[in-house]
PDB file of C-alpha atoms in Angstrom:
ATOM      1  CA  MET A   1     -29.705  32.303  24.035  1.00  0.00           C
ATOM      2  CA  SER A   2     -27.150  35.393  25.190  1.00  0.00           C
ATOM      3  CA  GLN A   3     -24.020  36.616  23.153  1.00  0.00           C
ATOM      4  CA  ASP A   4     -21.989  34.772  25.982  1.00  0.00           C
ATOM      5  CA  ASN A   5     -23.378  31.359  25.580  1.00  0.00           C
ATOM      6  CA  GLN A   6     -22.523  31.575  22.158  1.00  0.00           C
ATOM      7  CA  ASP A   7     -19.023  32.421  22.318  1.00  0.00           C
ATOM      8  CA  THR A   8     -18.602  30.096  24.990  1.00  0.00           C
ATOM      9  CA  GLY A   9     -19.975  26.950  22.570  1.00  0.00           C
ATOM     10  CA  LYS A  10     -17.957  28.658  20.032  1.00  0.00           C
ATOM     11  CA  ARG A  11     -14.677  28.675  22.001  1.00  0.00           C
ATOM     12  CA  ASN A  12     -14.823  25.196  23.406  1.00  0.00           C
ATOM     13  CA  ARG A  13     -15.650  23.760  20.012  1.00  0.00           C
ATOM     14  CA  TYR A  14     -12.799  25.545  17.921  1.00  0.00           C
ATOM     15  CA  PRO A  15     -10.672  27.311  20.624  1.00  0.00           C
ATOM     16  CA  SER A  16      -8.274  30.050  19.319  1.00  0.00           C
ATOM     17  CA  ILE A  17      -5.235  30.261  17.548  1.00  0.00           C
ATOM     18  CA  ASN A  18      -3.801  30.664  20.969  1.00  0.00           C
ATOM     19  CA  GLY A  19      -5.529  28.034  23.216  1.00  0.00           C
ATOM     20  CA  LYS A  20      -5.118  24.561  23.102  1.00  0.00           C
ATOM     21  CA  TYR A  21      -5.947  21.974  20.449  1.00  0.00           C
ATOM     22  CA  LEU A  22      -4.940  18.941  22.251  1.00  0.00           C
ATOM     23  CA  THR A  23      -6.046  17.374  25.524  1.00  0.00           C
ATOM     24  CA  ASP A  24      -3.094  16.038  27.684  1.00  0.00           C
ATOM     25  CA  PHE A  25      -4.067  12.194  26.509  1.00  0.00           C
ATOM     26  CA  GLN A  26      -3.789  13.397  23.045  1.00  0.00           C
ATOM     27  CA  ARG A  27      -0.178  15.432  23.577  1.00  0.00           C
ATOM     28  CA  ASN A  28       1.341  12.463  25.498  1.00  0.00           C
ATOM     29  CA  PHE A  29       0.095  10.006  22.747  1.00  0.00           C
ATOM     30  CA  LEU A  30       1.729  12.447  19.900  1.00  0.00           C
ATOM     31  CA  LYS A  31       4.901  13.336  22.162  1.00  0.00           C
ATOM     32  CA  GLU A  32       5.163   9.193  22.727  1.00  0.00           C
ATOM     33  CA  SER A  33       4.802   8.441  19.038  1.00  0.00           C
ATOM     34  CA  LEU A  34       7.290  11.244  18.152  1.00  0.00           C
ATOM     35  CA  LYS A  35       9.922   8.867  19.933  1.00  0.00           C
ATOM     36  CA  LYS A  36       9.267   6.083  17.823  1.00  0.00           C
ATOM     37  CA  GLU A  37      10.698   5.585  14.345  1.00  0.00           C
ATOM     38  CA  HIS A  38       8.462   6.666  11.461  1.00  0.00           C
ATOM     39  CA  ARG A  39       8.817   7.541   8.229  1.00  0.00           C
ATOM     40  CA  LYS A  40       8.974  11.534   7.424  1.00  0.00           C
ATOM     41  CA  ALA A  41       5.934  12.266   6.382  1.00  0.00           C
ATOM     42  CA  TYR A  42       4.355  10.752   9.194  1.00  0.00           C
ATOM     43  CA  ARG A  43       6.592  12.140  12.148  1.00  0.00           C
ATOM     44  CA  GLN A  44       5.533  15.846  10.190  1.00  0.00           C
ATOM     45  CA  ARG A  45       2.117  15.426  10.815  1.00  0.00           C
ATOM     46  CA  ILE A  46       2.674  14.547  14.339  1.00  0.00           C
ATOM     47  CA  GLU A  47       4.993  18.074  14.638  1.00  0.00           C
ATOM     48  CA  ILE A  48       2.736  20.002  13.010  1.00  0.00           C
ATOM     49  CA  MET A  49       0.068  19.094  15.516  1.00  0.00           C
ATOM     50  CA  LEU A  50       1.851  19.931  18.376  1.00  0.00           C
ATOM     51  CA  LEU A  51       3.505  22.992  17.133  1.00  0.00           C
ATOM     52  CA  ALA A  52      -0.366  24.125  16.298  1.00  0.00           C
ATOM     53  CA  ASP A  53      -1.301  23.204  19.958  1.00  0.00           C
ATOM     54  CA  GLU A  54       1.147  25.198  20.815  1.00  0.00           C
ATOM     55  CA  GLY A  55      -0.225  28.210  19.397  1.00  0.00           C
ATOM     56  CA  PHE A  56       2.231  28.234  16.233  1.00  0.00           C
ATOM     57  CA  ALA A  57       0.508  30.159  13.295  1.00  0.00           C
ATOM     58  CA  GLN A  58      -0.033  27.870   9.887  1.00  0.00           C
ATOM     59  CA  THR A  59       3.153  30.084   8.130  1.00  0.00           C
ATOM     60  CA  THR A  60       5.497  29.888  10.864  1.00  0.00           C
ATOM     61  CA  ILE A  61       5.075  25.711  11.170  1.00  0.00           C
ATOM     62  CA  CYS A  62       5.270  25.163   7.209  1.00  0.00           C
ATOM     63  CA  LYS A  63       8.744  27.349   7.652  1.00  0.00           C
ATOM     64  CA  THR A  64      10.125  25.410  10.586  1.00  0.00           C
ATOM     65  CA  LEU A  65       8.680  22.206   9.052  1.00  0.00           C
ATOM     66  CA  GLN A  66       9.312  22.906   5.101  1.00  0.00           C
ATOM     67  CA  CYS A  67       5.819  21.611   4.529  1.00  0.00           C
ATOM     68  CA  ALA A  68       3.153  22.963   2.244  1.00  0.00           C
ATOM     69  CA  PRO A  69       0.508  24.996   3.170  1.00  0.00           C
ATOM     70  CA  ASP A  70      -2.378  22.709   2.484  1.00  0.00           C
ATOM     71  CA  THR A  71      -0.537  19.445   4.436  1.00  0.00           C
ATOM     72  CA  ALA A  72      -0.263  21.959   7.841  1.00  0.00           C
ATOM     73  CA  ARG A  73      -3.550  23.525   7.207  1.00  0.00           C
ATOM     74  CA  TYR A  74      -5.101  19.769   7.033  1.00  0.00           C
ATOM     75  CA  TRP A  75      -3.265  18.346  10.568  1.00  0.00           C
ATOM     76  CA  MET A  76      -3.784  21.804  11.944  1.00  0.00           C
ATOM     77  CA  THR A  77      -7.621  20.667  11.583  1.00  0.00           C
ATOM     78  CA  MET A  78      -7.000  17.378  12.688  1.00  0.00           C
ATOM     79  CA  ALA A  79      -5.987  18.490  16.187  1.00  0.00           C
ATOM     80  CA  ARG A  80      -8.481  21.349  16.108  1.00  0.00           C
ATOM     81  CA  ILE A  81     -11.526  18.735  16.062  1.00  0.00           C
ATOM     82  CA  GLY A  82      -9.828  16.176  18.059  1.00  0.00           C
ATOM     83  CA  LEU A  83      -9.040  13.911  15.806  1.00  0.00           C
ATOM     84  CA  ALA A  84      -5.357  14.157  16.268  1.00  0.00           C
ATOM     85  CA  HIS A  85      -5.001  10.206  17.234  1.00  0.00           C
ATOM     86  CA  LEU A  86      -5.536   9.283  13.256  1.00  0.00           C
ATOM     87  CA  TRP A  87      -2.274  10.550  12.221  1.00  0.00           C
ATOM     88  CA  GLY A  88      -1.010   7.360  11.331  1.00  0.00           C
ATOM     89  CA  GLU A  89      -4.515   5.863   9.709  1.00  0.00           C
ATOM     90  CA  ARG A  90      -4.389   8.339   6.901  1.00  0.00           C
ATOM     91  CA  LEU A  91      -1.861   6.177   4.660  1.00  0.00           C
ATOM     92  CA  ILE A  92       0.924   8.106   2.523  1.00  0.00           C
ATOM     93  CA  GLY A  93       0.950   7.538  -1.550  1.00  0.00           C
ATOM     94  CA  ARG A  94      -1.329   6.317  -3.936  1.00  0.00           C
ATOM     95  CA  PRO A  95      -3.223   2.851  -2.532  1.00  0.00           C
ATOM     96  CA  ARG A  96      -1.815  -0.578  -4.049  1.00  0.00           C
ATOM     97  CA  LYS A  97      -4.352  -2.126  -6.510  1.00  0.00           C
ATOM     98  CA  VAL A  98      -2.730  -5.105  -6.564  1.00  0.00           C
ATOM     99  CA  ASN A  99      -2.954  -7.175  -2.877  1.00  0.00           C
ATOM    100  CA  GLU A 100      -1.379 -10.125  -1.360  1.00  0.00           C
ATOM    101  CA  ALA A 101      -4.126 -12.513  -2.668  1.00  0.00           C
ATOM    102  CA  TYR A 102      -3.736 -11.063  -6.220  1.00  0.00           C
ATOM    103  CA  LEU A 103       0.271 -11.727  -5.892  1.00  0.00           C
ATOM    104  CA  ALA A 104      -0.565 -15.391  -4.615  1.00  0.00           C
ATOM    105  CA  ARG A 105      -3.116 -16.416  -6.965  1.00  0.00           C
ATOM    106  CA  LEU A 106      -0.435 -15.020  -9.902  1.00  0.00           C
ATOM    107  CA  THR A 107       2.229 -17.222  -8.402  1.00  0.00           C
ATOM    108  CA  GLU A 108      -0.406 -20.311  -8.538  1.00  0.00           C
ATOM    109  CA  LEU A 109      -1.320 -19.819 -12.346  1.00  0.00           C
ATOM    110  CA  ILE A 110       2.298 -19.326 -13.528  1.00  0.00           C
ATOM    111  CA  ALA A 111       3.164 -22.886 -11.523  1.00  0.00           C
ATOM    112  CA  ASN A 112       0.129 -24.438 -12.991  1.00  0.00           C
ATOM    113  CA  GLY A 113      -0.209 -23.053 -16.536  1.00  0.00           C
ATOM    114  CA  PRO A 114      -2.803 -21.777 -18.607  1.00  0.00           C
ATOM    115  CA  LYS A 115      -4.094 -25.589 -19.739  1.00  0.00           C
ATOM    116  CA  ASN A 116      -5.003 -26.208 -16.013  1.00  0.00           C
ATOM    117  CA  TYR A 117      -7.515 -23.573 -16.646  1.00  0.00           C
ATOM    118  CA  GLY A 118      -9.098 -24.123 -19.748  1.00  0.00           C
ATOM    119  CA  TYR A 119      -6.993 -22.410 -22.432  1.00  0.00           C
ATOM    120  CA  SER A 120      -5.666 -23.637 -25.293  1.00  0.00           C
ATOM    121  CA  PHE A 121      -1.988 -22.266 -25.225  1.00  0.00           C
ATOM    122  CA  ASN A 122       1.032 -24.053 -23.536  1.00  0.00           C
ATOM    123  CA  ARG A 123       2.264 -20.907 -22.018  1.00  0.00           C
ATOM    124  CA  TRP A 124       1.098 -17.555 -20.303  1.00  0.00           C
ATOM    125  CA  THR A 125       1.803 -14.108 -21.760  1.00  0.00           C
ATOM    126  CA  GLY A 126       1.817 -11.185 -19.787  1.00  0.00           C
ATOM    127  CA  GLN A 127      -1.601 -10.049 -21.868  1.00  0.00           C
ATOM    128  CA  SER A 128      -3.146 -13.500 -21.018  1.00  0.00           C
ATOM    129  CA  LEU A 129      -2.404 -13.559 -17.526  1.00  0.00           C
ATOM    130  CA  SER A 130      -3.708  -9.494 -17.101  1.00  0.00           C
ATOM    131  CA  LYS A 131      -6.542 -10.744 -18.792  1.00  0.00           C
ATOM    132  CA  HIS A 132      -7.682 -13.926 -16.705  1.00  0.00           C
ATOM    133  CA  LEU A 133      -6.927 -11.785 -13.116  1.00  0.00           C
ATOM    134  CA  ALA A 134      -9.172  -8.966 -14.200  1.00  0.00           C
ATOM    135  CA  GLN A 135     -11.612 -11.650 -14.702  1.00  0.00           C
ATOM    136  CA  GLU A 136     -10.955 -13.397 -11.047  1.00  0.00           C
ATOM    137  CA  PHE A 137     -10.216  -9.907  -8.868  1.00  0.00           C
ATOM    138  CA  ALA A 138     -11.948  -6.920 -11.177  1.00  0.00           C
ATOM    139  CA  ILE A 139      -8.316  -5.258 -11.222  1.00  0.00           C
ATOM    140  CA  GLU A 140      -7.123  -4.449 -14.272  1.00  0.00           C
ATOM    141  CA  ILE A 141      -3.118  -3.639 -14.966  1.00  0.00           C
ATOM    142  CA  SER A 142      -1.305  -3.459 -17.846  1.00  0.00           C
ATOM    143  CA  PRO A 143       0.511  -6.754 -19.018  1.00  0.00           C
ATOM    144  CA  ARG A 144       3.850  -4.720 -18.936  1.00  0.00           C
ATOM    145  CA  HIS A 145       3.198  -3.862 -14.940  1.00  0.00           C
ATOM    146  CA  LEU A 146       2.073  -7.158 -14.827  1.00  0.00           C
ATOM    147  CA  ASN A 147       5.858  -8.072 -16.153  1.00  0.00           C
ATOM    148  CA  ARG A 148       7.217  -5.919 -13.750  1.00  0.00           C
ATOM    149  CA  LEU A 149       5.390  -7.742 -10.774  1.00  0.00           C
ATOM    150  CA  LEU A 150       6.127 -11.409 -12.131  1.00  0.00           C
ATOM    151  CA  LYS A 151      10.061  -9.868 -11.958  1.00  0.00           C
ATOM    152  CA  SER A 152       9.768  -8.519  -8.208  1.00  0.00           C
ATOM    153  CA  LEU A 153       8.742 -12.091  -7.350  1.00  0.00           C
ATOM    154  CA  ASN A 154      11.584 -13.764  -8.987  1.00  0.00           C
ATOM    155  CA  LEU A 155       9.078 -15.426 -11.695  1.00  0.00           C
ATOM    156  CA  SER A 156       9.358 -15.931 -15.269  1.00  0.00           C
ATOM    157  CA  LEU A 157       6.708 -16.523 -18.162  1.00  0.00           C
ATOM    158  CA  LYS A 158       9.639 -18.328 -19.873  1.00  0.00           C
ATOM    159  CA  ASP A 159       9.567 -22.432 -19.575  1.00  0.00           C
ATOM    160  CA  ASN A 160      12.716 -22.617 -17.167  1.00  0.00           C
ATOM    161  CA  HIS A 161      12.678 -26.353 -17.111  1.00  0.00           C
ATOM    162  CA  VAL A 162      13.016 -28.635 -20.159  1.00  0.00           C
ATOM    163  CA  THR A 163      10.170 -31.024 -20.533  1.00  0.00           C
ATOM    164  CA  PRO A 164      11.385 -34.443 -20.998  1.00  0.00           C
ATOM    165  CA  PRO A 165      10.220 -36.453 -24.235  1.00  0.00           C
ATOM    166  CA  PRO A 166       7.770 -39.132 -22.987  1.00  0.00           C
ATOM    167  CA  SER A 167       9.514 -42.513 -22.394  1.00  0.00           C
ATOM    168  CA  ILE A 168       8.197 -45.363 -24.047  1.00  0.00           C
ATOM    169  CA  CYS A 169       8.915 -48.629 -21.807  1.00  0.00           C
ATOM    170  CA  THR A 170       9.409 -52.490 -23.197  1.00  0.00           C
ATOM    171  CA  PRO A 171       8.103 -55.084 -21.129  1.00  0.00           C
ATOM    172  CA  GLY A 172      11.747 -55.742 -20.281  1.00  0.00           C
ATOM    173  CA  GLY A 173      11.987 -52.202 -18.134  1.00  0.00           C
ATOM    174  CA  ILE A 174      14.298 -50.587 -21.156  1.00  0.00           C
ATOM    175  CA  VAL A 175      14.056 -47.384 -21.647  1.00  0.00           C
ATOM    176  CA  ILE A 176      13.970 -46.260 -25.440  1.00  0.00           C
ATOM    177  CA  ARG A 177      15.149 -42.785 -24.697  1.00  0.00           C
ATOM    178  CA  ASP A 178      18.050 -44.661 -22.603  1.00  0.00           C
ATOM    179  CA  LEU A 179      19.484 -46.019 -25.739  1.00  0.00           C
ATOM    180  CA  GLU A 180      22.587 -44.194 -27.358  1.00  0.00           C
ATOM    181  CA  ILE A 181      22.342 -43.992 -31.376  1.00  0.00           C
ATOM    182  CA  ASN A 182      25.583 -44.270 -33.094  1.00  0.00           C
TER     183      ASN A 182
END
């Protein structure tokens, strides 16, 4: 293989900093995406790739967008290798441990009480709920975090309702609890 063919292969695969990284489709897609409402970090990703495509250096991009060099390098590489369309796929922040199914089950457990699930105690505690849900979902969270989740769902571990005493009916239909005691 001649030197020219090797250079051509390299140039097509990794264009020089002055060349274009993006296809026309990718560039238009990113520009259209930039017009929509997105979080600041997502907009920054798009702008990094567009500026890199225009030939701006990493340091210039970092100064212009006030971003970290690692961020600029990562998204410049994504543009360079043809994965610019994945700018929205990589979520920002720590992944959530608790999902919707977990929250739905938590709500169900609170509504039904521990006796319905074979426990000997009458009220859930943060620790007992945490252990029970860890067995079901293999997601371990602290009792304190579980209490925060309950608060965000407007739920409480305390009994909000007073259970009426059992009524004793007589054959005449009079309920003893209805009688006043003097």
